[in-house]
mmCIF file of C-alpha atoms and ligand atoms in Angstrom:
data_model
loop_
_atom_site.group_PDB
_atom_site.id
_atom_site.type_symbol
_atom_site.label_atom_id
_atom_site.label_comp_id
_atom_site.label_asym_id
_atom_site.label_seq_id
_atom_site.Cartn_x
_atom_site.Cartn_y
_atom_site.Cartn_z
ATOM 1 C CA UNK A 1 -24.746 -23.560 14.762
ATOM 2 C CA UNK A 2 -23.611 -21.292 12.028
ATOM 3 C CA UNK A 3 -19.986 -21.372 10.862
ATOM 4 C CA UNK A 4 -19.083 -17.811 10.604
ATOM 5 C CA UNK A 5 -16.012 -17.213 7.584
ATOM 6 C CA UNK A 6 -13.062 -16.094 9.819
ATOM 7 C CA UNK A 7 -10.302 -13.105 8.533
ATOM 8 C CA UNK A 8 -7.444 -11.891 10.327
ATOM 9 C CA UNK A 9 -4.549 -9.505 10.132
ATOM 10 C CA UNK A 10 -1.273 -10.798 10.972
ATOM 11 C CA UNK A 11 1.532 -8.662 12.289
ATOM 12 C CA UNK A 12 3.839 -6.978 14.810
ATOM 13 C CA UNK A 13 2.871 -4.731 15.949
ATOM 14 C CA UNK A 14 -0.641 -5.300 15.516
ATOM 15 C CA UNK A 15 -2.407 -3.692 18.404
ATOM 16 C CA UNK A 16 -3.172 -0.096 16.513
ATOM 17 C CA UNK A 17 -4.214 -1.332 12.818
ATOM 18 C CA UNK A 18 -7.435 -0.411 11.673
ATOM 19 C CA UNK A 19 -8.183 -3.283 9.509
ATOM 20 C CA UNK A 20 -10.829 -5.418 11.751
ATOM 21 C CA UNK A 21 -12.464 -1.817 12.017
ATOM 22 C CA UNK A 22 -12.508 -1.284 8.171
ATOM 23 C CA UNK A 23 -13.399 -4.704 7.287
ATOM 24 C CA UNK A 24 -16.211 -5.041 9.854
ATOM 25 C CA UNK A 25 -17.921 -1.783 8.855
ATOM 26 C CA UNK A 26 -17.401 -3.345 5.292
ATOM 27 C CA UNK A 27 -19.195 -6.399 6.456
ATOM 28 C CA UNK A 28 -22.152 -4.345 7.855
ATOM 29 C CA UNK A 29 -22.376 -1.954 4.312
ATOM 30 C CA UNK A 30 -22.647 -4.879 2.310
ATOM 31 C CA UNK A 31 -24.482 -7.653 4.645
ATOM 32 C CA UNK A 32 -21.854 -10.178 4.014
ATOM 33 C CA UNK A 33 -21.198 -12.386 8.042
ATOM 34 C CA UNK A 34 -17.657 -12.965 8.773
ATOM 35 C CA UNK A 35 -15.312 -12.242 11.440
ATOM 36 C CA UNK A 36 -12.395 -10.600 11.303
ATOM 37 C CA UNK A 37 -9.488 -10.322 14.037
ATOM 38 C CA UNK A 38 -5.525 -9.118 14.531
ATOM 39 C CA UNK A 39 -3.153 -11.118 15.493
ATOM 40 C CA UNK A 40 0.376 -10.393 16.811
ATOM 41 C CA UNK A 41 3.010 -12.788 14.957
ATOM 42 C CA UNK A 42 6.471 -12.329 14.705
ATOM 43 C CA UNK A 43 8.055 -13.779 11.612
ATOM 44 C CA UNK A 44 9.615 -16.356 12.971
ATOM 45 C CA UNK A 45 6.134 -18.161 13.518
ATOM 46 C CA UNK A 46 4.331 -16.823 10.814
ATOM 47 C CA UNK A 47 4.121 -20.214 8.465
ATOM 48 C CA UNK A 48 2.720 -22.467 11.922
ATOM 49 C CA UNK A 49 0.155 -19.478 12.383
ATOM 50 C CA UNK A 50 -0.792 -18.957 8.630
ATOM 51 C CA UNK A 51 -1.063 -23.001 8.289
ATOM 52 C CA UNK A 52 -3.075 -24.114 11.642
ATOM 53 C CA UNK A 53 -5.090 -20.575 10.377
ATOM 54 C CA UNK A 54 -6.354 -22.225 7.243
ATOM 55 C CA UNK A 55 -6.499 -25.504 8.664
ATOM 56 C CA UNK A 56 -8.734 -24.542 11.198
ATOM 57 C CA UNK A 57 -11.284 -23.115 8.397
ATOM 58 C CA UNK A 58 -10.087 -19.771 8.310
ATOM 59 C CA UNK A 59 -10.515 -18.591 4.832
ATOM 60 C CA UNK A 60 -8.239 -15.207 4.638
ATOM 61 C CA UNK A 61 -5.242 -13.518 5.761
ATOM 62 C CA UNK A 62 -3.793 -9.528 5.358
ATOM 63 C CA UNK A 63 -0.341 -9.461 6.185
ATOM 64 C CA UNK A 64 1.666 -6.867 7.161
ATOM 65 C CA UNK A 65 5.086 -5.398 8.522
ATOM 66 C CA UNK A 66 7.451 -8.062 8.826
ATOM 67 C CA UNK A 67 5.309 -10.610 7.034
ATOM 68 C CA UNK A 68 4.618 -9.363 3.385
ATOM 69 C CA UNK A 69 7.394 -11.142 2.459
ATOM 70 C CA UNK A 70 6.921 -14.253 4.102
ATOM 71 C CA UNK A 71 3.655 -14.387 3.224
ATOM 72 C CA UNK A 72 4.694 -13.994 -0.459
ATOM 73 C CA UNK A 73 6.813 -17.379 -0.150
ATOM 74 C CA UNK A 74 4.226 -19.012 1.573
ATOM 75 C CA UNK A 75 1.468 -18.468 -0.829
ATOM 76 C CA UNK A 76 1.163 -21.618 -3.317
ATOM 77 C CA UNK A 77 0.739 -19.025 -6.474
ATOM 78 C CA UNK A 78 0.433 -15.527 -6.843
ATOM 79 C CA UNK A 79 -0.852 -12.578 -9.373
ATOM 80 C CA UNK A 80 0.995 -10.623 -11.332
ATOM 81 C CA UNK A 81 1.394 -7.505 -9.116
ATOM 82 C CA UNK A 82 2.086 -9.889 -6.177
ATOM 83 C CA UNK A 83 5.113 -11.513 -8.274
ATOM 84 C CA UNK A 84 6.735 -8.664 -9.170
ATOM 85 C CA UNK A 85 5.999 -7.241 -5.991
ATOM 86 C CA UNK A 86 7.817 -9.567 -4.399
ATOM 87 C CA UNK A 87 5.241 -9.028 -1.094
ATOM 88 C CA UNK A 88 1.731 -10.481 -0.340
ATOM 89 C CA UNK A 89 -0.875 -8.430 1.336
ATOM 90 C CA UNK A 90 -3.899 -11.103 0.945
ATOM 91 C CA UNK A 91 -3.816 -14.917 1.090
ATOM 92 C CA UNK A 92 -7.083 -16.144 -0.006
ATOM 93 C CA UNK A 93 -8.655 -19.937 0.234
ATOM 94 C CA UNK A 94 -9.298 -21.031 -3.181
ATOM 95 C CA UNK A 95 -12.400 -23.242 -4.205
ATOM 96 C CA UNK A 96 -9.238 -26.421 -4.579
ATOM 97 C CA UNK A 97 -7.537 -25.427 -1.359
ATOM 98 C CA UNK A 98 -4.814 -24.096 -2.840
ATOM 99 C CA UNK A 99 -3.160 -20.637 -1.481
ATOM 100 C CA UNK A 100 -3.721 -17.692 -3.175
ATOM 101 C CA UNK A 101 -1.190 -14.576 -2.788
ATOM 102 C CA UNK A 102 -2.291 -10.913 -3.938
ATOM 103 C CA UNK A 103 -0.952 -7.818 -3.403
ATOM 104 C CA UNK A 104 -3.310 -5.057 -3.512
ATOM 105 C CA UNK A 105 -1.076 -1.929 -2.670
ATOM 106 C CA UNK A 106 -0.495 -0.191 -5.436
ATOM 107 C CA UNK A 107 -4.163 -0.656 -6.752
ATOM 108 C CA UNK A 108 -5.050 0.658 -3.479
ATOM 109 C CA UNK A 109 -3.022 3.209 -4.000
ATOM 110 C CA UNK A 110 -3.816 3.984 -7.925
ATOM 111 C CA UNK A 111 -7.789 3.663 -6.936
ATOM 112 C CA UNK A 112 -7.394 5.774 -4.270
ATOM 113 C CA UNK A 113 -5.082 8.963 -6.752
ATOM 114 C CA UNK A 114 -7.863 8.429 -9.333
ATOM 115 C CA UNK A 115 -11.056 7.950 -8.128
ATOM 116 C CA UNK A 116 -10.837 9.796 -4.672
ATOM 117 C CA UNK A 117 -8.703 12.440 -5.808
ATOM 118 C CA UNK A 118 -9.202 12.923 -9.206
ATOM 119 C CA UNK A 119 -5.447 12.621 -9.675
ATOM 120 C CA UNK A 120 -4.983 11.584 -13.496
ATOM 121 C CA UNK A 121 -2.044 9.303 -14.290
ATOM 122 C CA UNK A 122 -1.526 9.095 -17.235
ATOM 123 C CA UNK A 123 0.893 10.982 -19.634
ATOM 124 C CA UNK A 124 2.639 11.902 -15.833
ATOM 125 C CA UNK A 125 6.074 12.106 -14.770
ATOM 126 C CA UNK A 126 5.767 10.539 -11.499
ATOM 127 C CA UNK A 127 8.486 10.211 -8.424
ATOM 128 C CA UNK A 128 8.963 7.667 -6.043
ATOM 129 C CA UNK A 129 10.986 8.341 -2.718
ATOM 130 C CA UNK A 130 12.576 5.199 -1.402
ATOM 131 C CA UNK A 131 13.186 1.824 -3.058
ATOM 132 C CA UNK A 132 12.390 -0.511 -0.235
ATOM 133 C CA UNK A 133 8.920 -2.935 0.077
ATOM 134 C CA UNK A 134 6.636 -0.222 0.058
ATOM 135 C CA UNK A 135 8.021 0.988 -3.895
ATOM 136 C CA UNK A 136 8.701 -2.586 -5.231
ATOM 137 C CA UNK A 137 4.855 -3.083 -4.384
ATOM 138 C CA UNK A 138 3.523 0.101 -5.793
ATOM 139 C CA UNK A 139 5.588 0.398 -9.288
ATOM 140 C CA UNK A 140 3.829 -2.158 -11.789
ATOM 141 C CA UNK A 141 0.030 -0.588 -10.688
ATOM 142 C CA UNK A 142 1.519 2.568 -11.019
ATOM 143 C CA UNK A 143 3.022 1.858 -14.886
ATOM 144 C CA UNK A 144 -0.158 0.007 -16.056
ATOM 145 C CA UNK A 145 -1.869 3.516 -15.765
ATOM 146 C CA UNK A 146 0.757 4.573 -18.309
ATOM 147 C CA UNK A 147 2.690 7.615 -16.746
ATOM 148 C CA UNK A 148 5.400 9.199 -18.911
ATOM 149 C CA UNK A 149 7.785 7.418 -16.591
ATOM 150 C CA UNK A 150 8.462 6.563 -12.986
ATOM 151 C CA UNK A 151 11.789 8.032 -11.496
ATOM 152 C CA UNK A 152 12.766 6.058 -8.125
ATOM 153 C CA UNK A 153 15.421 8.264 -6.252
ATOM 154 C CA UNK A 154 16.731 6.592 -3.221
ATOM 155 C CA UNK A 155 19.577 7.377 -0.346
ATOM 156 C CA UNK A 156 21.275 4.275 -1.374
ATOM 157 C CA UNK A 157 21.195 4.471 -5.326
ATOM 158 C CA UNK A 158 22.137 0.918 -5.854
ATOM 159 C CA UNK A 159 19.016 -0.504 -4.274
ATOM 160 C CA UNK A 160 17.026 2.565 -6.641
ATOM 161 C CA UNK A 161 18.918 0.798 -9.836
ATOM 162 C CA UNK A 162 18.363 -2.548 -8.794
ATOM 163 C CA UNK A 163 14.535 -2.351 -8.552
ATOM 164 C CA UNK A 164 14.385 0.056 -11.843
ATOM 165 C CA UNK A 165 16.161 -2.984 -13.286
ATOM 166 C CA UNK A 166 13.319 -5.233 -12.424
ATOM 167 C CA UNK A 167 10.494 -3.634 -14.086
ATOM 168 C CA UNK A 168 12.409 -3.432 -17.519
ATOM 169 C CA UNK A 169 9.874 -3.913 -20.342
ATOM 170 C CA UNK A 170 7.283 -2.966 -18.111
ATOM 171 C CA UNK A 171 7.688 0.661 -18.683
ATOM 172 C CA UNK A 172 10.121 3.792 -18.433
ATOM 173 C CA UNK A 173 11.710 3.113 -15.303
ATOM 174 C CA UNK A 174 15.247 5.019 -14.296
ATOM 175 C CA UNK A 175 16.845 5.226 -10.907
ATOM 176 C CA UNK A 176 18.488 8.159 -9.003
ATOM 177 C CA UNK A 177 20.049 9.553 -5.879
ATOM 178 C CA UNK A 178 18.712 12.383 -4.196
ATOM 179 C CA UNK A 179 21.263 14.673 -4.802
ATOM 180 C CA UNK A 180 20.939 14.240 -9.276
ATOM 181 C CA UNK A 181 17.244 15.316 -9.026
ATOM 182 C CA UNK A 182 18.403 18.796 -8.606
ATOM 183 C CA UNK A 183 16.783 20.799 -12.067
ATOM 184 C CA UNK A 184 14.067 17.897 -12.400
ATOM 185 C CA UNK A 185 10.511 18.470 -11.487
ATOM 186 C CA UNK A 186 7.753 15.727 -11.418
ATOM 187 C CA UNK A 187 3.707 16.411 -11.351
ATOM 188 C CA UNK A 188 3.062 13.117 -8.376
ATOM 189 C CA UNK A 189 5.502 12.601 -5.872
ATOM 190 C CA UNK A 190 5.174 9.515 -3.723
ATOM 191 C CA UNK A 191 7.082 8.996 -0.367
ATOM 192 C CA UNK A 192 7.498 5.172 -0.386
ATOM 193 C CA UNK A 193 9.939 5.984 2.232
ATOM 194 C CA UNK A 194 10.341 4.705 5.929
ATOM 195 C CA UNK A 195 11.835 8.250 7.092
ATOM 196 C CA UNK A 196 8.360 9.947 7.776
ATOM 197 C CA UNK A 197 7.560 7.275 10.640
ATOM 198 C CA UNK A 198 10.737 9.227 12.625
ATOM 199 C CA UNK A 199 9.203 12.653 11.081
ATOM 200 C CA UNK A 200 12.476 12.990 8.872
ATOM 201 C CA UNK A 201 12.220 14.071 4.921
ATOM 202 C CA UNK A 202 15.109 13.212 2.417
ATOM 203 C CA UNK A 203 16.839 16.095 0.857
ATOM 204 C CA UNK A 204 14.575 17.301 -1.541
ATOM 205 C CA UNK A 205 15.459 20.184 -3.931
ATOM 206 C CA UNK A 206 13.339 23.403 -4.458
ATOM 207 C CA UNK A 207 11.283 23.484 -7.821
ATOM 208 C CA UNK A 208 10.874 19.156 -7.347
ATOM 209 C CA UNK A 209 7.283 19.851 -7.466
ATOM 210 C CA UNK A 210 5.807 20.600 -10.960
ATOM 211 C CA UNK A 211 2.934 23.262 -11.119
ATOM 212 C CA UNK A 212 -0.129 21.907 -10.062
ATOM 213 C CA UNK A 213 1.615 18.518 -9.229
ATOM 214 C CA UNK A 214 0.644 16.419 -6.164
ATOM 215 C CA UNK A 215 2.212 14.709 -3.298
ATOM 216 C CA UNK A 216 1.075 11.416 -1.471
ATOM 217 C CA UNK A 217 2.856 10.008 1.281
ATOM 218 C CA UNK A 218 1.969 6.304 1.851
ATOM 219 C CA UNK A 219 2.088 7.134 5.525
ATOM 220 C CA UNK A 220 -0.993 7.978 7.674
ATOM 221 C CA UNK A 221 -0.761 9.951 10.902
ATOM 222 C CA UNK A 222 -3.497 11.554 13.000
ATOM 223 C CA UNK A 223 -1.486 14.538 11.733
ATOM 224 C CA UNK A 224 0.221 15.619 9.027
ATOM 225 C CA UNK A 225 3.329 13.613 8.225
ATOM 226 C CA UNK A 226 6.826 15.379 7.498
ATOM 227 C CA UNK A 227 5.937 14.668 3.960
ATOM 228 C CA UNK A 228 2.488 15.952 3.631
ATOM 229 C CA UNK A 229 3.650 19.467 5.533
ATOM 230 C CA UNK A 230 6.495 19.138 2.878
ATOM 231 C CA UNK A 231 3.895 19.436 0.063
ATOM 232 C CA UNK A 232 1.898 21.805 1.398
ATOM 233 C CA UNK A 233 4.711 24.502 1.640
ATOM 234 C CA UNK A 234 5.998 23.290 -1.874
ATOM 235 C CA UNK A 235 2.232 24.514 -3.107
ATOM 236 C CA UNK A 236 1.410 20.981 -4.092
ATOM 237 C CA UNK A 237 -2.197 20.808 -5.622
ATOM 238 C CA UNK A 238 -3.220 17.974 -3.044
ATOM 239 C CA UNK A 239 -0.853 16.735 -0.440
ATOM 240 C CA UNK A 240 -2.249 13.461 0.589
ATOM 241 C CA UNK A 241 -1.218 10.427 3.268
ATOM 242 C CA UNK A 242 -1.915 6.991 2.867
ATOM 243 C CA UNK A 243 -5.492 6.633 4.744
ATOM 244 C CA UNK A 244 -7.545 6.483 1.462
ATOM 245 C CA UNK A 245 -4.944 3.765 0.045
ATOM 246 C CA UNK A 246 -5.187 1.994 3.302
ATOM 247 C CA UNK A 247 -9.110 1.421 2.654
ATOM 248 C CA UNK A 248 -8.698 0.986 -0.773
ATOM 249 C CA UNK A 249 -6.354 -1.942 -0.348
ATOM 250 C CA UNK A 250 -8.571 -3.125 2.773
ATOM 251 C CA UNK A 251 -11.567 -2.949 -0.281
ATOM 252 C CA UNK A 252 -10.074 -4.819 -2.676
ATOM 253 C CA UNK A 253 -8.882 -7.699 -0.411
ATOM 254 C CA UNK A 254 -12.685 -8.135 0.591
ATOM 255 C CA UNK A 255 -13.923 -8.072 -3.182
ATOM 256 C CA UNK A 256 -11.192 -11.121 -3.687
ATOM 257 C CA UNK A 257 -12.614 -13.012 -0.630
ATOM 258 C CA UNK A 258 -16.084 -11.926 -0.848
ATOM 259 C CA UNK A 259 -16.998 -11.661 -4.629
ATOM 260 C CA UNK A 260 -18.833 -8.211 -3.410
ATOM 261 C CA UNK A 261 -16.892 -4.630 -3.901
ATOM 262 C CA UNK A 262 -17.978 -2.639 -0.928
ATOM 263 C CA UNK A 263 -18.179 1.329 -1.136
ATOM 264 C CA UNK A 264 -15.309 3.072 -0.020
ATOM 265 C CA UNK A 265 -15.994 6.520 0.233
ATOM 266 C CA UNK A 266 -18.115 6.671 3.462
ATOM 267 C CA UNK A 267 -15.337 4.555 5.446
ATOM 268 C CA UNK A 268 -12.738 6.896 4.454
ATOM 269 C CA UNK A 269 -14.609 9.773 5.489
ATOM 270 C CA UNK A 270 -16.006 8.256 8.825
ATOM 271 C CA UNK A 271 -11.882 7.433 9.737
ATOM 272 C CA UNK A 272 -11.154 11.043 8.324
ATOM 273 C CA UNK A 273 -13.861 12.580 10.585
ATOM 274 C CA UNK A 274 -12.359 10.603 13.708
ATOM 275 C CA UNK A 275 -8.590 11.813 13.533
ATOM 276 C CA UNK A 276 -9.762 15.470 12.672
HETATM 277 P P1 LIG B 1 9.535 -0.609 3.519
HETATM 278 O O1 LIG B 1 9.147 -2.039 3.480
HETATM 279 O O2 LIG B 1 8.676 0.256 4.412
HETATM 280 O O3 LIG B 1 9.719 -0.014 2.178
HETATM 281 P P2 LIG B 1 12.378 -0.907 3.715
HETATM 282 O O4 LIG B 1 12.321 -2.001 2.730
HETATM 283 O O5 LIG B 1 13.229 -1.049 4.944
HETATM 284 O O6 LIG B 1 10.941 -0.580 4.296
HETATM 285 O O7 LIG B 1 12.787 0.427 2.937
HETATM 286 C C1 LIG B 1 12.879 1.671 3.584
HETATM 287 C C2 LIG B 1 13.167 2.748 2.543
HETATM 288 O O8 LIG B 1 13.170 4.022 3.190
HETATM 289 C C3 LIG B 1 14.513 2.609 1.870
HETATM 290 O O9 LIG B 1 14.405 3.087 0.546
HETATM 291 C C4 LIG B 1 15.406 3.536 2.713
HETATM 292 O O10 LIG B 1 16.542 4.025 2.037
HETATM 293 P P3 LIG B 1 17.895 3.129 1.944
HETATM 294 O O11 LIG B 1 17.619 2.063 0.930
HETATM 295 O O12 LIG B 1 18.950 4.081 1.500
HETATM 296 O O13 LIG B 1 18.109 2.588 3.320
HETATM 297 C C5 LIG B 1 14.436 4.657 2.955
HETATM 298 N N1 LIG B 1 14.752 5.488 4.131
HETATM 299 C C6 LIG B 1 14.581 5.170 5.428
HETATM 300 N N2 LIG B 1 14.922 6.209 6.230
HETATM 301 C C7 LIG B 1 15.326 7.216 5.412
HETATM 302 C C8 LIG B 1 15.798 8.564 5.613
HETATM 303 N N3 LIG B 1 15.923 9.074 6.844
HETATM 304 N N4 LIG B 1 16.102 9.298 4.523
HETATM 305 C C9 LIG B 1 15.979 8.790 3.280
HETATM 306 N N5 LIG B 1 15.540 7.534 3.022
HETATM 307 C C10 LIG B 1 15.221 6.756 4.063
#
């Protein structure tokens, strides 16, 4: 009998992510045999699941909403991004048996700007709505394509300082409130934001959007989210959600398990084609 290598989201909810989907039609573009499920955990049993997982021969996990975090603790040592992220989004077996915790977010995210988009980073003056998970794990990918700087503007302006503070000597980082961005304009704005999952935008000021800037909401929606509408009236060059980042992040956790990069493009537009 053949051993097939077992994946598996873990989550809750879990029932509507599209991750088995990507990574199986991964599996088939690139011939590699593995199996890959979703599981619903809450995060109170997340570490017996994760351990009896790997135990048990499984040999990779995505995590997601509650367990980035956990899974971040859990992992026995982490890259970079993950670190500073402060969230895990892949545990991977290693060859010793040790844990490995990755993040691959924000590269999902940056891959998915440049090389999808054509969305050029550098020399940029780029905004980030919210300072919750979703910007903590986005911010160092962003600043190693070296942007003029990264503005974080956030309802509660502590938590915006607070995780500015963290990524000193990283690069120009500076934190605001929503209501000091008024005169500013920025050429990439990024909702990082929960409020477009209860279609709600945070007081944005007219002129926010430089000419010919771009918006990306990390979002996805069979329709447009609040945010991406938001662009498109503010004449933003592209107005994006978060579906390309959501394969590009699927594609880079299967290169770190699989040692084989599978091609992006045609995924994105075979999950494009189905919501249109
Ligand atoms: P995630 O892991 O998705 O980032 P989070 O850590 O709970 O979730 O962070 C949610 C972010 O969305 C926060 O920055 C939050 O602002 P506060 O820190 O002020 O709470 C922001 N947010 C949520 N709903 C919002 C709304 N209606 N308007 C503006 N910001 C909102």
């Amino acid at each position: 009998m053949i051993d097939i290598d077992r994946y598996a989201v873990l989550g809750q909810p879990i029932a509507h992510s599209k991750s088995p989907r990507i990574h199986q039609l991964f599996a088939e573009q690139t011939g590699e045999c593995l199996q890959y499920s979703a599981l619903e955990v809450p995060a109170e049993q997340f570490t017996d699941v994760a351990t009896s997982f790997f135990a048990n021969g499984g040999k990779g996990l995505n995590c997601t909403v509650p367990l980035k975090e956990l899974a971040w603790a859990y992992a026995e040592c982490k890259t970079e991004r993950a670190q500073l992220a402060k969230a895990v989004n892949t545990l991977a077996l290693q060859q010793d048996g040790s844990i490995l915790g990755d993040n691959t977010d924000g590269i999902g995210l940056v891959t998915d700007l440049k090389q999808n988009h054509d969305i050029a980073l550098a020399g940029i003056r780029i905004l980030i709505l919210g300072a919750g998970g979703a910007s903590r794990g986005i911010i160092l990918p962003l600043l190693e394509e070296a942007p003029v700087s990264i503005v974080i503007a956030n309802r509660t302006l502590a938590k915006a300082q607070q995780l500015a503070s963290e990524f000193v000597g990283k690069g120009k980082v500076s934190a605001f409130g929503f209501e000091d961005l008024n005169g500013q304009s920025f050429d990439l704005i990024i909702n990082a934001t929960s409020s477009s999952l209860s279609d709600q935008l945070p007081p944005l000021p007219e002129n926010l959007l430089a000419k010919q800037g771009s918006c990306y909401d990390l979002a996805y929606s069979n329709k447009a989210t609040v945010f991406v509408r938001w662009g498109i009236e503010n004449k933003a060059l592209k107005s994006l959600d978060g579906l390309g980042m959501l394969v590009e992040q699927a594609a880079e956790a299967f290169t770190i398990w699989r040692g084989v990069r599978p091609q992006t493009t045609p995924i994105i537009d075979l999950l494009n084609a189905e919501r249109n």
